[in-house]
Coordinates of C-alpha atoms and ligand atoms in Angstrom, one line a residue:
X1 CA 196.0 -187.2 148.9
X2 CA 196.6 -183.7 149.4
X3 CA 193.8 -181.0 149.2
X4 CA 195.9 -179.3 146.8
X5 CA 195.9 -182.3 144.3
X6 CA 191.8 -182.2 144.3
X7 CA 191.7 -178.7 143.8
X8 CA 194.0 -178.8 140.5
X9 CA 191.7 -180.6 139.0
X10 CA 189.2 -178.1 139.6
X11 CA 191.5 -175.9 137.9
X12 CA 191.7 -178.2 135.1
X13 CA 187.5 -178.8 134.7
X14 CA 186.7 -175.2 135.9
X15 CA 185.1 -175.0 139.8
X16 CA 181.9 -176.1 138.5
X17 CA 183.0 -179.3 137.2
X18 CA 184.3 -180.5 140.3
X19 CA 182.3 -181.5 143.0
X20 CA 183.8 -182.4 146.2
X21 CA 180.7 -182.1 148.6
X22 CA 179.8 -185.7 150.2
X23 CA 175.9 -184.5 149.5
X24 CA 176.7 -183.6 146.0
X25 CA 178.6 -186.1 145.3
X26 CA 175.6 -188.6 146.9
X27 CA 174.2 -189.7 143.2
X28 CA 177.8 -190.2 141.5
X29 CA 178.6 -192.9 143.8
X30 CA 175.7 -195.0 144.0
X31 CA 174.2 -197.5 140.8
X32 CA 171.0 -196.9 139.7
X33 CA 169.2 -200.0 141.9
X34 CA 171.3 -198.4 144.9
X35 CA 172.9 -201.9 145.6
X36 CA 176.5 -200.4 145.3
X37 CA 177.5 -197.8 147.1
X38 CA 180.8 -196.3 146.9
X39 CA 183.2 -193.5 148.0
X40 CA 185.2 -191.1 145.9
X41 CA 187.7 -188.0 146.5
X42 CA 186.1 -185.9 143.9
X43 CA 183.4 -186.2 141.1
X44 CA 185.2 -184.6 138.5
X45 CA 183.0 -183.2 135.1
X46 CA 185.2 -182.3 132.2
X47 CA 184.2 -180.4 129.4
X48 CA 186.3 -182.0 126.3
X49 CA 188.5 -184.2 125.4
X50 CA 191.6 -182.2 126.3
X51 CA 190.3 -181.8 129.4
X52 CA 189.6 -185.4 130.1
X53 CA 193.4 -186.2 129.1
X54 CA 195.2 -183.7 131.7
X55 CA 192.3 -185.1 134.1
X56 CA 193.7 -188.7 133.9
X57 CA 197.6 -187.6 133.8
X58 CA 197.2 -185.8 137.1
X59 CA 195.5 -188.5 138.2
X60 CA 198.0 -191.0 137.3
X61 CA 201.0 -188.6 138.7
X62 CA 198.9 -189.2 141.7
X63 CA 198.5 -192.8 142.0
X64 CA 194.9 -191.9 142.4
X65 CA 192.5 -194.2 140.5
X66 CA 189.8 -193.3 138.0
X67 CA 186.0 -194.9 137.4
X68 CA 184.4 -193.0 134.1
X69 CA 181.2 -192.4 134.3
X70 CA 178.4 -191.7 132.0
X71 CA 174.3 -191.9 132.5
X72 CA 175.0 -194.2 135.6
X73 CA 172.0 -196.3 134.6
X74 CA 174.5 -199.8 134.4
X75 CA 172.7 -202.7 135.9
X76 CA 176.4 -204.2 136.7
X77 CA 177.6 -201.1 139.2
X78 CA 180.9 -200.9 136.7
X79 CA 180.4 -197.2 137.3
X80 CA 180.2 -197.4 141.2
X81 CA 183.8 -196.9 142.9
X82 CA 183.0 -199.4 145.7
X83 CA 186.1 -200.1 148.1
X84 CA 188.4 -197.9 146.6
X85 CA 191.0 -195.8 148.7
X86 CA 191.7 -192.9 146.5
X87 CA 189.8 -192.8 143.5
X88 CA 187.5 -190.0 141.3
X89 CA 184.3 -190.4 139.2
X90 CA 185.0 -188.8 135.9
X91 CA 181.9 -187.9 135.0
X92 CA 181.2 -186.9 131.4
X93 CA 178.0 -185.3 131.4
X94 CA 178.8 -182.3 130.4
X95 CA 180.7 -183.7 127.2
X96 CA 177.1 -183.6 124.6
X97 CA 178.4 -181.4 121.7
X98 CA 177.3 -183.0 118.3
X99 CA 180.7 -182.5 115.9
X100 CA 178.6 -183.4 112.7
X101 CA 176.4 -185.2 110.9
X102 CA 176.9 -186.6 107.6
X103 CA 173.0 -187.9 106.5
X104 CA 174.2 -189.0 102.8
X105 CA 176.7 -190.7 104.6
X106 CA 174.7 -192.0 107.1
X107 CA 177.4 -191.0 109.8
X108 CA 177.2 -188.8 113.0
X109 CA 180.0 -187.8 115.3
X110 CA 179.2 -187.2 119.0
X111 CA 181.1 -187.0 122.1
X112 CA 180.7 -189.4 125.1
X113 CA 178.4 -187.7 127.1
X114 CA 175.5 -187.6 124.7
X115 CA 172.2 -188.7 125.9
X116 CA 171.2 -191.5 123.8
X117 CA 167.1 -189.8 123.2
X118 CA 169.1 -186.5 121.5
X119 CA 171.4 -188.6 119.1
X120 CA 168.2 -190.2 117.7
X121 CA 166.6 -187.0 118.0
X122 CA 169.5 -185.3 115.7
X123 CA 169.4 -188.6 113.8
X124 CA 165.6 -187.9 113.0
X125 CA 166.0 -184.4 112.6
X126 CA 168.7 -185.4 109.4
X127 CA 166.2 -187.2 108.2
X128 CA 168.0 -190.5 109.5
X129 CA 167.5 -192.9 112.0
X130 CA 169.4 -194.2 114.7
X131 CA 168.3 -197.4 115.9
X132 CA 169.6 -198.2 119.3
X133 CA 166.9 -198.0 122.1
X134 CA 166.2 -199.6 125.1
X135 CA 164.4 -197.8 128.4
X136 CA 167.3 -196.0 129.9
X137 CA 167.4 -193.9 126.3
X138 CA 166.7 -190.6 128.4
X139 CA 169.3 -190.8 130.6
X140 CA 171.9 -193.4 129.1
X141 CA 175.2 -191.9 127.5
X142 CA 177.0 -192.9 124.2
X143 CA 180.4 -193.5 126.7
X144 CA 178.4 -195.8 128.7
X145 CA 176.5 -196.9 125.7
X146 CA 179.6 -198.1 123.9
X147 CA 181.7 -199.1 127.2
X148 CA 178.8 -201.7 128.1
X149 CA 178.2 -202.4 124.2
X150 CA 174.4 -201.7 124.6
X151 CA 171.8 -203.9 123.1
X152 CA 168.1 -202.9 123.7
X153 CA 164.8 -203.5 121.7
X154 CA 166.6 -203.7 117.6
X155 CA 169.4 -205.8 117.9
X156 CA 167.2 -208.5 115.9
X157 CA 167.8 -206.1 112.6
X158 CA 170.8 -203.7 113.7
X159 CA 173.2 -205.2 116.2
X160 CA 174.6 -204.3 119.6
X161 CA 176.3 -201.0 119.5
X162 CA 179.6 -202.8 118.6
X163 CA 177.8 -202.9 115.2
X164 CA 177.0 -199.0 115.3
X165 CA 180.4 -197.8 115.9
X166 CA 182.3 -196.6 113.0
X167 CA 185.0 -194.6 114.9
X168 CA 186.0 -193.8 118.0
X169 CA 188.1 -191.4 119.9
X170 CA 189.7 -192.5 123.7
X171 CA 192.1 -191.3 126.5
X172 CA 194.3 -194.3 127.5
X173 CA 195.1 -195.0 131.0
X174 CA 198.4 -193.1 130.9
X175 CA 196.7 -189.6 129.2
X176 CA 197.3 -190.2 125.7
X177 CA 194.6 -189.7 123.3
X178 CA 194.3 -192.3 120.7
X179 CA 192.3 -190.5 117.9
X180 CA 190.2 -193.4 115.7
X181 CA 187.5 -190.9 114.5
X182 CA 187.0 -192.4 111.0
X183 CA 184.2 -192.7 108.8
X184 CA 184.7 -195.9 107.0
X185 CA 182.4 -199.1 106.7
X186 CA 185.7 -200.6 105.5
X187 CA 188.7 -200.4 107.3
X188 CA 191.7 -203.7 107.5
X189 CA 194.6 -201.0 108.5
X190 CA 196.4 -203.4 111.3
X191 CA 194.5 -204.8 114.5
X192 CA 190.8 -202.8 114.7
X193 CA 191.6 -201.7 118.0
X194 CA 188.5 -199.6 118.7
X195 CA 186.4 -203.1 119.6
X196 CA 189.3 -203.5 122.6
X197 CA 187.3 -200.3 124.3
X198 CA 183.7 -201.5 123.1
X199 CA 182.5 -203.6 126.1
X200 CA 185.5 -202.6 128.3
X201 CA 183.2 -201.0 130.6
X202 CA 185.9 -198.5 131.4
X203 CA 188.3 -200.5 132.4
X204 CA 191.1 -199.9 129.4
X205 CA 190.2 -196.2 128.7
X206 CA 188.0 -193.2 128.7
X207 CA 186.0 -192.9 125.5
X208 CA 185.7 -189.2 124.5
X209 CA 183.6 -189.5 121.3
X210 CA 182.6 -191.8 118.6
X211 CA 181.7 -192.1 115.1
X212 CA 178.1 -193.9 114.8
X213 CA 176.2 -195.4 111.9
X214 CA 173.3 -193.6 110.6
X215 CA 170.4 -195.7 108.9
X216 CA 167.5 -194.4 105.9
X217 CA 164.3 -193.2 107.9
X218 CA 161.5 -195.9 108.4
X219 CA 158.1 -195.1 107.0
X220 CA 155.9 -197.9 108.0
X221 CA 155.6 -199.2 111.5
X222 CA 153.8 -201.9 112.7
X223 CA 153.7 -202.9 116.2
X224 CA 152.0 -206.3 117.1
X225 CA 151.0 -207.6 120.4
X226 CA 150.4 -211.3 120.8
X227 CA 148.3 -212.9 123.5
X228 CA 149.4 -216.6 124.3
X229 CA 149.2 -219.3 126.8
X230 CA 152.7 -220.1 126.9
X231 CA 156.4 -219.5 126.1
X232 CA 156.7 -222.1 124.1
X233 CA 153.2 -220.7 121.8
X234 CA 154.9 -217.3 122.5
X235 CA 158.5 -218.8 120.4
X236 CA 156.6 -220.4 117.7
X237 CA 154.5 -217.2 117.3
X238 CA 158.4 -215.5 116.6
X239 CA 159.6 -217.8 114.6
X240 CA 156.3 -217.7 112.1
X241 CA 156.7 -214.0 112.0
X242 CA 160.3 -214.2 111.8
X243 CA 160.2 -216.7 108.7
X244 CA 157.5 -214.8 107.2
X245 CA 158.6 -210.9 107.6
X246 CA 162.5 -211.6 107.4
X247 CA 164.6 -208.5 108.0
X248 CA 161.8 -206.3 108.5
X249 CA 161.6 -207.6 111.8
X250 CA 162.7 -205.1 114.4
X251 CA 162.3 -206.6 117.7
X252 CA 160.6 -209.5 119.1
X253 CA 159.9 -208.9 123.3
X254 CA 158.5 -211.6 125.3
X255 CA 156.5 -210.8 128.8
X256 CA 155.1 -212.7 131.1
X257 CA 151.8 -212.0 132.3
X258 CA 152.9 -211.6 136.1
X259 CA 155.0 -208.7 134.8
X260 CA 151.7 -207.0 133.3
X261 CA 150.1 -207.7 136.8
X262 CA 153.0 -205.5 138.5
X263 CA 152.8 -202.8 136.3
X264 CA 148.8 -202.8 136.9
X265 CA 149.4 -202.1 140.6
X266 CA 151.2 -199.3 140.0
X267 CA 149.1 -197.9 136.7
X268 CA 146.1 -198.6 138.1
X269 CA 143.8 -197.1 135.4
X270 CA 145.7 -198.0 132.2
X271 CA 143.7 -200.8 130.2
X272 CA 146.4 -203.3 129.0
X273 CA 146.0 -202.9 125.2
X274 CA 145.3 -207.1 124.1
X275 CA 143.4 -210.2 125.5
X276 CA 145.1 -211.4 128.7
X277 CA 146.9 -214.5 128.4
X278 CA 149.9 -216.0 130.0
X279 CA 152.1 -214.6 128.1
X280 CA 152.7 -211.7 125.1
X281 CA 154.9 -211.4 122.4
X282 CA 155.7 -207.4 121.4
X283 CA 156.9 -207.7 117.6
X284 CA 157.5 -204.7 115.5
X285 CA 158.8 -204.6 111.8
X286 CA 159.3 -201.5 109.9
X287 CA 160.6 -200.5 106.2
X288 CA 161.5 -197.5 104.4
X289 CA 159.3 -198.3 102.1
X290 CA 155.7 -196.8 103.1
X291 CA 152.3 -198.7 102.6
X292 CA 153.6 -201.8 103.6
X293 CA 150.6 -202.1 106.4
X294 CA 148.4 -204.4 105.2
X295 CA 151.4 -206.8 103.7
X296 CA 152.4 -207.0 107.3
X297 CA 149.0 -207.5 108.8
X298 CA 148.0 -210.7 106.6
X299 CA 151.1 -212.1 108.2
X300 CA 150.2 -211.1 111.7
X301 CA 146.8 -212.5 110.7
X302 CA 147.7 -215.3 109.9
X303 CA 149.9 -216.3 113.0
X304 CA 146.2 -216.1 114.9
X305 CA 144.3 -218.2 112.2
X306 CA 146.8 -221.1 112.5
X307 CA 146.0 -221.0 116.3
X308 CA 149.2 -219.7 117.5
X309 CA 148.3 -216.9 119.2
X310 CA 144.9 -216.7 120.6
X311 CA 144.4 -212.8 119.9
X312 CA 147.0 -209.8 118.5
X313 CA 146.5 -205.9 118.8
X314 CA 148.3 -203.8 116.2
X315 CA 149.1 -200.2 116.9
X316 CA 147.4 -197.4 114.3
X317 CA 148.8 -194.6 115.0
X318 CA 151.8 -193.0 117.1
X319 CA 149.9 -192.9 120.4
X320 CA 148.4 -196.9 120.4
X321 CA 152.5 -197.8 119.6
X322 CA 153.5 -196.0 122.5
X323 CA 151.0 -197.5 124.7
X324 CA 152.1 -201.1 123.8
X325 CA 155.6 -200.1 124.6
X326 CA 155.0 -199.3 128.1
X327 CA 154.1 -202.5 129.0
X328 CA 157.3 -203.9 128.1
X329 CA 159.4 -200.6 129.0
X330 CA 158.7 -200.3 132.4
X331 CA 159.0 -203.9 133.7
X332 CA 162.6 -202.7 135.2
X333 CA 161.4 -200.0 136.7
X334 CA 157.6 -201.7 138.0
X335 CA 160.4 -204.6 139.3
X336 CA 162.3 -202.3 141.8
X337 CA 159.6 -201.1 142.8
X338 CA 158.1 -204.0 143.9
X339 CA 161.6 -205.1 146.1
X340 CA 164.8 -206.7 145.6
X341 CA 165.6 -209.1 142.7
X342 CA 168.4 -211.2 141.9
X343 CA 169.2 -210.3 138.2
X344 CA 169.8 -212.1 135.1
X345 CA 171.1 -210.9 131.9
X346 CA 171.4 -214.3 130.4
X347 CA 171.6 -215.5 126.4
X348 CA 171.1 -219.0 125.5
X349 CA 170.7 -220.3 121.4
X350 CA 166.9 -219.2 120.7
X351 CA 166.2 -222.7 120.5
X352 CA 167.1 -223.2 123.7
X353 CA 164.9 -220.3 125.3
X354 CA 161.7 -222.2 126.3
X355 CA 163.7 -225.5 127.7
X356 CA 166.1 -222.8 129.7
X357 CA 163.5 -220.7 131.0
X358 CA 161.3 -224.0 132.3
X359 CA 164.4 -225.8 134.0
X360 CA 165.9 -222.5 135.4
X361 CA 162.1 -221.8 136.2
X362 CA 161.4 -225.1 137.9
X363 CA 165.0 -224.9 139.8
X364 CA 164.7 -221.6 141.1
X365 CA 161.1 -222.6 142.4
X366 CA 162.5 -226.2 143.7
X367 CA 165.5 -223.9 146.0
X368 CA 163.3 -220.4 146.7
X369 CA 160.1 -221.4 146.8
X370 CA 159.2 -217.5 148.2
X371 CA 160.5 -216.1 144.9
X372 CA 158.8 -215.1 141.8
X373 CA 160.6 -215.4 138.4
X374 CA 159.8 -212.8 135.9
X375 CA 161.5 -213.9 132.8
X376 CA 161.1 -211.4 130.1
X377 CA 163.4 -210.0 127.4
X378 CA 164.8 -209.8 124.1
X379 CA 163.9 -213.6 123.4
X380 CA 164.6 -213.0 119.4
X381 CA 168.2 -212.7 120.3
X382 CA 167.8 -215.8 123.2
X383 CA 168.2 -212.9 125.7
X384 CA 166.3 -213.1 128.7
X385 CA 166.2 -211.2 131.7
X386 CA 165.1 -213.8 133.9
X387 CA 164.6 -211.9 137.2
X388 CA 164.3 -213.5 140.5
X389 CA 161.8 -211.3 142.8
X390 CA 162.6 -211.7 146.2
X391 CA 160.0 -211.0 148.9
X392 CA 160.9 -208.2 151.3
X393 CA 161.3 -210.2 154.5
X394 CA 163.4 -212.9 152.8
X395 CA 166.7 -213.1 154.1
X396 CA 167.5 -214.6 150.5
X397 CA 171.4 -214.0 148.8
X398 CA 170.6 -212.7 145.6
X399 CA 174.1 -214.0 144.5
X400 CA 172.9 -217.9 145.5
X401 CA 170.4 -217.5 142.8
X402 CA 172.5 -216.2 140.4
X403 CA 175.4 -218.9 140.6
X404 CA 172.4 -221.7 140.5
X405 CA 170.7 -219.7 137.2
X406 CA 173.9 -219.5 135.5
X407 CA 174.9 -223.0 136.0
X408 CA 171.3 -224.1 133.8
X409 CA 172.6 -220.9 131.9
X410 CA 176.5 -223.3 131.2
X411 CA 174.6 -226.2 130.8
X412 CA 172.6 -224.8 127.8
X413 CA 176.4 -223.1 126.3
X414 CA 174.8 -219.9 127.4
X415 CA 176.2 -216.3 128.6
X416 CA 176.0 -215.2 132.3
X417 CA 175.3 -211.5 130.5
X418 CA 174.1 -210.5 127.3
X419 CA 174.2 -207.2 127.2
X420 CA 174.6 -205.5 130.4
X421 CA 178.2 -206.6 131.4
X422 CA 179.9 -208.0 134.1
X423 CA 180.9 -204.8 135.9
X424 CA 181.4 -205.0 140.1
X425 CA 177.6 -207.2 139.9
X426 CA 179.3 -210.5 138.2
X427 CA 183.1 -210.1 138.6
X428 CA 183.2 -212.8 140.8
X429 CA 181.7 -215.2 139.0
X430 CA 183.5 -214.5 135.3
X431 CA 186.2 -217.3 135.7
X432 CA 183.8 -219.7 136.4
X433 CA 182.4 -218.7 132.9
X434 CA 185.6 -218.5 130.9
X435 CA 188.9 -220.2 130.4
X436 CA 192.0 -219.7 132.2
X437 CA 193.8 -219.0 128.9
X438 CA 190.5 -216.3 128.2
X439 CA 190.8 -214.9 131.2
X440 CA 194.5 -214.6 130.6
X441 CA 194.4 -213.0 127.3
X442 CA 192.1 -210.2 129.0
X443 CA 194.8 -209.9 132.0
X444 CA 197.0 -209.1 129.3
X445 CA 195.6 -206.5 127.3
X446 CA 194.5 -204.7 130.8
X447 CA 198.1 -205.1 131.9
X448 CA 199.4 -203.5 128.7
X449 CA 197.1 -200.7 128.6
X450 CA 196.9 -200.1 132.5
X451 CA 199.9 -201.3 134.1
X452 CA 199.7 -199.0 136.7
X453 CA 196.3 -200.6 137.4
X454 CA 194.2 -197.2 138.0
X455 CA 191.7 -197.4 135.2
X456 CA 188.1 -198.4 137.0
X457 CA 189.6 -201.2 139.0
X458 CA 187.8 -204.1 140.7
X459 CA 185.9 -203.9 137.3
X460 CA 185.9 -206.9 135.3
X461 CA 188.6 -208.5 136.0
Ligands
FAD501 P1 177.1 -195.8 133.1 O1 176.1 -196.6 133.9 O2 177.5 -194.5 133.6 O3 178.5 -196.7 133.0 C1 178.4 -198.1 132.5 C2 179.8 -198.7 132.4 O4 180.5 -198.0 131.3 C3 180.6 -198.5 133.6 O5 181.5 -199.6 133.7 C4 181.4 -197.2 133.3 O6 182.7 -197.2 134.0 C5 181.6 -197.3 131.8 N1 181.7 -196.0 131.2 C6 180.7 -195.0 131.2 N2 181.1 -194.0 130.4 C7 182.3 -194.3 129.9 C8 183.3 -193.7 129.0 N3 183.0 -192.5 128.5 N4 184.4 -194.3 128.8 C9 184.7 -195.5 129.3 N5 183.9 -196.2 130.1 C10 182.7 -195.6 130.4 N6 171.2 -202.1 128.7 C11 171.1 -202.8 127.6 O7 172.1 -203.1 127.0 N7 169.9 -203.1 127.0 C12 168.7 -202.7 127.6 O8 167.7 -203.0 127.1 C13 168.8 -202.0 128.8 N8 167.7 -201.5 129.4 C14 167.8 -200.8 130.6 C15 166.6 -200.4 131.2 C16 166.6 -199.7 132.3 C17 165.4 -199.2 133.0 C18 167.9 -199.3 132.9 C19 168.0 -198.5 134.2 C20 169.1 -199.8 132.3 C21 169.0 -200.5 131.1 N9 170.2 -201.0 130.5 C22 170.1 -201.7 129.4 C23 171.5 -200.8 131.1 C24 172.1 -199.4 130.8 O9 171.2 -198.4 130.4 C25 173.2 -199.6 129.8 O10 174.2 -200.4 130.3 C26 173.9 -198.3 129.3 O11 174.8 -198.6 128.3 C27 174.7 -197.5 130.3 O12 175.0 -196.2 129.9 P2 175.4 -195.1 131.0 O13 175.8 -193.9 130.2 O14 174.3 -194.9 131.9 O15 176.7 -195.8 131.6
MLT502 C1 165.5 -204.3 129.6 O1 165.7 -204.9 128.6 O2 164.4 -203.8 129.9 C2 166.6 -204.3 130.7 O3 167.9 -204.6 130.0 C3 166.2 -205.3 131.6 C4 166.6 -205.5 133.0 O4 166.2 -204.7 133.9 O5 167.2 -206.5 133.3
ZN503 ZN1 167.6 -205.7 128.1

């Protein structure tokens, strides 16, 4: 690759949109655990969508291949160009412009490179509410959101972000731009081809904005810890309050109490807010009603007088909910921390959490006795991160855990990821988890959309 054919893209994104210093370049081309680490010609930061087009059609007159890039806080290293000859990170952080808002439509249009913290903010600011959110919200872009289809702390009540995309707007693999920015709840016009890019993880396309789903402001809030001796008190404990408080509920979180124990070490003089037990369930239910408090606390209540839960602390006011959120926000972060892990972004039926997470538990403990498990997660939607801590001076293959925790995870007619995709992190072990003709039908679609092969490969498939 000639110097000249770096340098026109400079002239395309402006000078300061292209970076082409190995230091710079440094934090493009490793993923945020800094397991992957990659090389790249350029990191190349366009500013719209027009710009994003003659990006990829020099690129492709180039043969030189392309990995989009938004937040870069994946936990699959999709965004990571590991072993690639000749290949750019399109980067599109400087993409944030809000094109409107429509709060009695409950609609807002944003390009890719929105942080996911300002669309709620703008959301809030409408008097709306956006309800994605999971800890990577301050850094974490609506490309990456959307390519990865995101789930986080309120898919319970609102859905994965396939659910929260009305329209969407993408450069195809050969510089087209096919222009889906509609407004509709209802739409049967032909194939619904937006869903092909949602979950593509950049491998079909480069989203360049989206149309997302606003929802009415919540007035009450009530956030619930639960103190318990076990996973299988802390599922009943979610399935009273999910009987009792019906679509209300917002999330249900469980955490183990060796995942409060790391956090202590490194937050030494925060008081964990509830009774320690060995293990917590975080519920929160909200309404746009207001004043529903004390409806919602005589069900809480009454989860502890039947002698499920041994104790539950309810947040009053902003500052107490925030408190009980860190404990179950920074368990990734605590985690790496504390040293490698094998990770697992597994779903199973909700009634098959507890038997899952005690056979994968036992197994894990029966082959690696030096590891630690800290299974916590999103156990209202039978996702569980069931992490695999391995001690520092291990010489332990983080991918031998993960093919024996996704076997228990096909025994129970589970998924090897939920919500974080499979990326560069599971590639290798997707056709052991779906069909030949599956696997074939994805071939295809890649194949029609990039037959040139240049859109994020070694990705996925
Ligand atoms: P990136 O990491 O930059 O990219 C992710 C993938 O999308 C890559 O394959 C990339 O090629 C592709 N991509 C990025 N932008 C575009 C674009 N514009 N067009 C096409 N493809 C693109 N995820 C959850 O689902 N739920 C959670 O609860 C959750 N919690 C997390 C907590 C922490 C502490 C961290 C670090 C991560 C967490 N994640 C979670 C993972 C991560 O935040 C999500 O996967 C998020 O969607 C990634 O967004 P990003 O902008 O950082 O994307
Ligand atoms: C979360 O829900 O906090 C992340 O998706 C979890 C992880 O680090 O596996
Ligand atoms: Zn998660």
């Amino acid at each position: 690759v000639s110097r000249d054919t770096i340098e026109a893209l400079g002239d395309i994104v402006g000078h300061d949109g292209l970076i082409v210093d190995p230091a710079l370049m440094q934090p493009y081309l490793s993923d945020w655990r800094d397991r992957f680490h990659g090389r790249a010609l350029a990191v190349v930061r366009p500013r719209s969508t027009a710009e994003v087009a003659r990006v990829v059609e020099h690129c492709v007159a180039a043969g030189i291949a392309m990995v989009p890039q938004g937040g870069n806080t994946g936990l699959a290293a999709g965004a990571t160009p590991v072993g690639l000859e000749r290949a750019v990170v399109i980067n599109t952080s400087r993409m944030r412009a809000v094109r409107n808002i429509d709060a009695a439509a409950g609609t807002i249009a944003v390009e890719s490179g929105c942080v996911l913290s300002d669309v709620q903010a703008a959301a809030r600011q409408a008097g709306r509410y956006f309800p994605l959110s999971l800890a990577a919200e301050g850094s974490a872009q609506i490309g990456g959101l959307i390519s990865t289809n995101a789930g986080g702390t309120a898919v319970l009540r609102y859905g994965s972000m396939r659910a929260l995309v009305l329209g969407l707007e993408v450069v195809l693999p050969d510089g087209s731009v096919l222009n889906g920015m509609r407004t509709l709840r209802k739409d049967n016009a032909g194939f619904d081809w937006k869903q092909w890019f949602i979950g593509a993880e950049g491998t079909l396309g480069i989203v360049t904005a989206a149309v997302l789903r606003l929802f009415p402001a919540q007035h009450t809030i009530r956030t619930a810890l639960f103190s318990l001796p076990t996973i299988e008190d802390a599922m009943r404990a979610f399935a009273a309050v999910e009987s009792a408080l019906g679509e209300l509920l917002v999330a249900a979180e469980i955490i183990p109490d060796i995942a409060v124990e790391m956090r202590a070490r490194f937050h030494p003089s925060e008081a964990f807010p509830a009774p320690r037990d060995g293990w917590y369930l975080l519920a929160e239910a909200t309404s746009a009603l207001s004043g529903l408090e004390d409806q919602i606390d005589a069900v809480l209540l009454d989860i502890v007088e039947a002698g499920i839960a041994k104790g539950c602390t309810v947040a009053n006011n902003p500052a107490q909910r925030e408190a009980i959120w860190a404990w179950r926000e920074t368990i990734t972060e605590s985690e790496r921390r504390f040293g490698t892990s094998a990770k697992h972004d597994v779903s199973v039926p909700v009634s098959a959490v507890v038997p899952f997470v005690e056979e994968a538990g036992a197994a894990v403990a029966a082959a690696f006795p030096s590891t630690t498990v800290v299974a916590f997660g999103h156990a209202g939607d039978g996702n569980i991160h069931f992490n695999v801590v391995i001690p520092q001076q291990e010489s332990i293959a983080a991918e031998d855990v993960n093919v024996l925790v996704h076997r228990i995870v096909a025994a129970y007619g589970g998924s090897i990821t939920a919500e974080h995709g499979i990326g560069r992190y599971r590639r290798d072990e997707l056709p052991a988890h779906r069909s030949e003709a599956e696997m074939s039908a994805m071939r295809a679609l890649k194949q029609a959309l990039d037959p040139r092969g240049l859109m994020n490969p070694g990705a996925v498939l």
